[in-house]
């Protein structure tokens, strides 16, 4: 039973879900924090789905995303004028 629970938790930790905007990460019209699972985080900040999610957030303010820094759960992008 413990082994099955461990496998399920490990699967969720590695697979997780698509890149998510972290509302608690200070996401606003000037920056956005994208939370990622372990596998997506290893692909880097310029991985197309991650960058697309950041641009989707910034586009609502007529801006484009530029990589800023790595955070605990993912990456932070600055929203800059186009």
CSV table of N, CA and C in Angstrom, one decimal:
chain,number,residue,atom,x,y,z
A,1,UNK,N,0.8,-1.2,0.0
A,1,UNK,CA,0.0,0.0,0.0
A,1,UNK,C,0.9,1.3,0.0
A,2,UNK,N,1.9,1.3,0.8
A,2,UNK,CA,2.8,2.4,0.9
A,2,UNK,C,3.5,2.6,-0.4
A,3,UNK,N,3.8,1.5,-1.1
A,3,UNK,CA,4.5,1.6,-2.4
A,3,UNK,C,3.6,2.3,-3.4
A,4,UNK,N,2.3,1.9,-3.4
A,4,UNK,CA,1.4,2.4,-4.4
A,4,UNK,C,1.2,3.9,-4.2
A,5,UNK,N,1.0,4.3,-2.9
A,5,UNK,CA,0.8,5.7,-2.6
A,5,UNK,C,2.1,6.5,-3.0
A,6,UNK,N,3.3,6.0,-2.8
A,6,UNK,CA,4.5,6.6,-3.2
A,6,UNK,C,4.6,6.8,-4.7
A,7,UNK,N,4.2,5.8,-5.4
A,7,UNK,CA,4.2,5.9,-6.9
A,7,UNK,C,3.2,7.0,-7.4
A,8,UNK,N,2.1,7.1,-6.8
A,8,UNK,CA,1.1,8.1,-7.2
A,8,UNK,C,1.6,9.5,-6.9
A,9,UNK,N,2.2,9.7,-5.7
A,9,UNK,CA,2.7,11.0,-5.3
A,9,UNK,C,3.8,11.4,-6.2
A,10,UNK,N,4.7,10.4,-6.5
A,10,UNK,CA,5.9,10.7,-7.4
A,10,UNK,C,5.4,11.1,-8.8
A,11,UNK,N,4.4,10.4,-9.3
A,11,UNK,CA,3.8,10.6,-10.6
A,11,UNK,C,3.2,12.0,-10.7
A,12,UNK,N,2.5,12.4,-9.6
A,12,UNK,CA,1.9,13.8,-9.6
A,12,UNK,C,3.0,14.9,-9.5
A,13,UNK,N,4.1,14.5,-8.8
A,13,UNK,CA,5.2,15.5,-8.6
A,13,UNK,C,5.9,15.7,-9.9
A,14,UNK,N,6.1,14.6,-10.7
A,14,UNK,CA,6.9,14.7,-11.9
A,14,UNK,C,6.0,15.2,-13.1
A,15,UNK,N,4.8,14.7,-13.2
A,15,UNK,CA,4.0,15.0,-14.3
A,15,UNK,C,3.2,16.3,-14.1
A,16,UNK,N,2.5,16.4,-12.9
A,16,UNK,CA,1.8,17.6,-12.6
A,16,UNK,C,0.8,18.1,-13.6
A,17,UNK,N,0.8,19.3,-13.9
A,17,UNK,CA,-0.2,19.8,-14.9
A,17,UNK,C,0.5,20.9,-15.7
A,18,UNK,N,-0.2,21.5,-16.6
A,18,UNK,CA,0.4,22.5,-17.5
A,18,UNK,C,0.9,23.7,-16.8
A,19,UNK,N,1.7,24.6,-17.4
A,19,UNK,CA,2.2,25.8,-16.7
A,19,UNK,C,1.0,26.6,-16.2
A,20,UNK,N,1.1,27.0,-15.0
A,20,UNK,CA,0.0,27.8,-14.3
A,20,UNK,C,0.6,29.2,-13.9
A,21,UNK,N,-0.3,30.2,-14.0
A,21,UNK,CA,0.1,31.5,-13.5
A,21,UNK,C,-0.1,31.4,-12.0
A,22,UNK,N,0.8,31.8,-11.2
A,22,UNK,CA,0.8,31.8,-9.7
A,22,UNK,C,0.2,33.2,-9.3
A,23,UNK,N,-1.0,33.2,-8.8
A,23,UNK,CA,-1.6,34.5,-8.4
A,23,UNK,C,-0.9,35.0,-7.1
A,24,UNK,N,-0.3,34.1,-6.3
A,24,UNK,CA,0.3,34.5,-5.1
A,24,UNK,C,1.8,34.9,-5.3
A,25,UNK,N,2.2,34.7,-6.5
A,25,UNK,CA,3.6,35.0,-6.9
A,25,UNK,C,3.8,36.5,-7.3
A,26,UNK,N,2.8,37.3,-7.0
A,26,UNK,CA,2.9,38.7,-7.4
A,26,UNK,C,2.6,39.0,-8.8
A,27,UNK,N,1.9,38.2,-9.5
A,27,UNK,CA,1.6,38.4,-10.9
A,27,UNK,C,0.6,39.6,-11.0
A,28,UNK,N,1.1,40.5,-11.9
A,28,UNK,CA,0.3,41.7,-12.2
A,28,UNK,C,0.6,42.2,-13.6
A,29,UNK,N,0.3,43.4,-13.9
A,29,UNK,CA,0.6,43.9,-15.3
A,29,UNK,C,2.1,44.1,-15.6
A,30,UNK,N,2.9,44.0,-14.6
A,30,UNK,CA,4.4,44.2,-14.8
A,30,UNK,C,5.2,43.0,-14.7
A,31,UNK,N,4.6,41.9,-14.1
A,31,UNK,CA,5.4,40.6,-14.1
A,31,UNK,C,4.4,39.5,-13.9
A,32,UNK,N,4.9,38.3,-14.2
A,32,UNK,CA,4.1,37.1,-14.0
A,32,UNK,C,5.0,36.0,-13.6
A,33,UNK,N,4.5,35.1,-12.6
A,33,UNK,CA,5.2,34.0,-12.2
A,33,UNK,C,4.5,32.7,-12.7
A,34,UNK,N,5.2,31.9,-13.4
A,34,UNK,CA,4.7,30.7,-13.9
A,34,UNK,C,5.1,29.5,-13.1
A,35,UNK,N,4.2,28.7,-12.5
A,35,UNK,CA,4.5,27.5,-11.8
A,35,UNK,C,4.6,26.3,-12.7
A,36,UNK,N,5.6,25.5,-12.5
A,36,UNK,CA,5.8,24.3,-13.4
A,36,UNK,C,6.1,23.1,-12.6
A,37,UNK,N,5.9,21.9,-13.2
A,37,UNK,CA,6.3,20.7,-12.6
A,37,UNK,C,7.8,20.5,-12.8
A,38,UNK,N,8.3,19.5,-12.2
A,38,UNK,CA,9.8,19.3,-12.2
A,38,UNK,C,10.3,19.0,-13.6
A,39,UNK,N,9.6,18.3,-14.4
A,39,UNK,CA,10.1,18.0,-15.8
A,39,UNK,C,10.1,19.2,-16.7
A,40,UNK,N,9.0,20.0,-16.6
A,40,UNK,CA,8.9,21.2,-17.4
A,40,UNK,C,9.9,22.3,-17.0
A,41,UNK,N,10.2,22.4,-15.7
A,41,UNK,CA,11.2,23.3,-15.2
A,41,UNK,C,12.6,23.0,-15.7
A,42,UNK,N,12.8,21.7,-15.9
A,42,UNK,CA,14.2,21.3,-16.4
A,42,UNK,C,14.4,21.7,-17.8
A,43,UNK,N,13.3,22.0,-18.6
A,43,UNK,CA,13.4,22.3,-20.0
A,43,UNK,C,13.8,23.8,-20.2
A,44,UNK,N,13.7,24.6,-19.1
A,44,UNK,CA,14.2,26.0,-19.2
A,44,UNK,C,13.1,27.0,-19.4
A,45,UNK,N,13.4,28.3,-19.2
A,45,UNK,CA,12.4,29.3,-19.3
A,45,UNK,C,11.9,29.6,-20.7
A,46,UNK,N,12.6,29.2,-21.7
A,46,UNK,CA,12.3,29.5,-23.1
A,46,UNK,C,11.5,28.4,-23.7
A,47,UNK,N,11.1,27.3,-23.0
A,47,UNK,CA,10.4,26.2,-23.5
A,47,UNK,C,9.0,26.8,-24.0
A,48,UNK,N,8.7,26.5,-25.3
A,48,UNK,CA,7.5,27.1,-25.9
A,48,UNK,C,6.2,27.1,-25.1
A,49,UNK,N,5.8,26.0,-24.5
A,49,UNK,CA,4.5,26.1,-23.7
A,49,UNK,C,4.6,27.1,-22.5
A,50,UNK,N,5.8,27.1,-21.9
A,50,UNK,CA,6.0,28.0,-20.7
A,50,UNK,C,6.0,29.4,-21.2
A,51,UNK,N,6.7,29.7,-22.2
A,51,UNK,CA,6.8,31.1,-22.7
A,51,UNK,C,5.4,31.5,-23.3
A,52,UNK,N,4.7,30.6,-23.9
A,52,UNK,CA,3.3,31.0,-24.4
A,52,UNK,C,2.4,31.3,-23.3
A,53,UNK,N,2.5,30.6,-22.1
A,53,UNK,CA,1.6,30.9,-21.0
A,53,UNK,C,2.0,32.3,-20.4
A,54,UNK,N,3.3,32.6,-20.4
A,54,UNK,CA,3.7,33.9,-19.9
A,54,UNK,C,3.2,35.0,-20.8
A,55,UNK,N,3.3,34.8,-22.1
A,55,UNK,CA,2.9,35.8,-23.1
A,55,UNK,C,1.4,35.9,-23.1
A,56,UNK,N,0.6,34.9,-22.8
A,56,UNK,CA,-0.8,34.9,-22.7
A,56,UNK,C,-1.2,35.9,-21.6
A,57,UNK,N,-0.5,35.8,-20.5
A,57,UNK,CA,-0.8,36.7,-19.3
A,57,UNK,C,-0.5,38.2,-19.7
A,58,UNK,N,0.7,38.4,-20.3
A,58,UNK,CA,1.2,39.7,-20.6
A,58,UNK,C,0.4,40.4,-21.7
A,59,UNK,N,-0.1,39.6,-22.7
A,59,UNK,CA,-0.9,40.1,-23.8
A,59,UNK,C,-2.1,40.8,-23.4
A,60,UNK,N,-2.7,40.4,-22.2
A,60,UNK,CA,-3.9,41.1,-21.8
A,60,UNK,C,-3.7,42.5,-21.4
A,61,UNK,N,-2.4,42.9,-21.2
A,61,UNK,CA,-2.0,44.3,-20.9
A,61,UNK,C,-1.3,44.9,-22.0
A,62,UNK,N,-1.4,44.3,-23.2
A,62,UNK,CA,-0.7,44.7,-24.5
A,62,UNK,C,0.8,44.8,-24.3
A,63,UNK,N,1.4,43.8,-23.6
A,63,UNK,CA,2.8,43.7,-23.4
A,63,UNK,C,3.3,42.3,-23.8
A,64,UNK,N,4.6,42.1,-23.8
A,64,UNK,CA,5.2,40.8,-24.1
A,64,UNK,C,6.1,40.4,-22.9
A,65,UNK,N,6.2,39.1,-22.8
A,65,UNK,CA,7.0,38.5,-21.6
A,65,UNK,C,8.5,38.4,-21.9
A,66,UNK,N,9.3,38.7,-20.9
A,66,UNK,CA,10.7,38.6,-21.0
A,66,UNK,C,11.2,37.9,-19.8
A,67,UNK,N,12.0,36.8,-19.9
A,67,UNK,CA,12.5,36.0,-18.8
A,67,UNK,C,13.2,36.9,-17.8
A,68,UNK,N,12.9,36.8,-16.5
A,68,UNK,CA,13.5,37.5,-15.4
A,68,UNK,C,14.4,36.7,-14.5
A,69,UNK,N,13.8,35.7,-13.9
A,69,UNK,CA,14.6,34.9,-13.0
A,69,UNK,C,13.9,33.5,-12.7
A,70,UNK,N,14.6,32.6,-12.1
A,70,UNK,CA,14.1,31.3,-11.7
A,70,UNK,C,13.5,31.5,-10.2
A,71,UNK,N,12.4,30.9,-10.0
A,71,UNK,CA,11.8,30.9,-8.7
A,71,UNK,C,11.7,29.5,-8.1
A,72,UNK,N,11.2,29.4,-6.9
A,72,UNK,CA,11.1,28.1,-6.3
A,72,UNK,C,10.2,27.1,-7.1
A,73,UNK,N,9.1,27.6,-7.6
A,73,UNK,CA,8.2,26.7,-8.3
A,73,UNK,C,8.2,26.8,-9.8
A,74,UNK,N,9.0,27.7,-10.4
A,74,UNK,CA,9.0,27.9,-11.8
A,74,UNK,C,9.9,29.0,-12.3
A,75,UNK,N,9.3,29.9,-13.1
A,75,UNK,CA,10.1,31.1,-13.6
A,75,UNK,C,9.2,32.3,-13.5
A,76,UNK,N,9.9,33.5,-13.4
A,76,UNK,CA,9.3,34.8,-13.4
A,76,UNK,C,9.7,35.5,-14.6
A,77,UNK,N,8.7,36.2,-15.2
A,77,UNK,CA,8.8,37.0,-16.4
A,77,UNK,C,8.4,38.4,-16.2
A,78,UNK,N,9.1,39.3,-16.8
A,78,UNK,CA,8.7,40.7,-16.8
A,78,UNK,C,7.8,41.0,-18.0
A,79,UNK,N,6.7,41.7,-17.8
A,79,UNK,CA,5.8,42.1,-18.9
A,79,UNK,C,6.3,43.5,-19.4
A,80,UNK,N,6.8,43.6,-20.6
A,80,UNK,CA,7.3,44.8,-21.2
A,80,UNK,C,6.5,45.3,-22.3
A,81,UNK,N,6.5,46.6,-22.6
A,81,UNK,CA,5.8,47.2,-23.7
A,81,UNK,C,6.3,46.5,-25.0
A,82,UNK,N,5.3,46.3,-25.9
A,82,UNK,CA,5.7,45.7,-27.2
A,82,UNK,C,6.5,46.7,-28.1
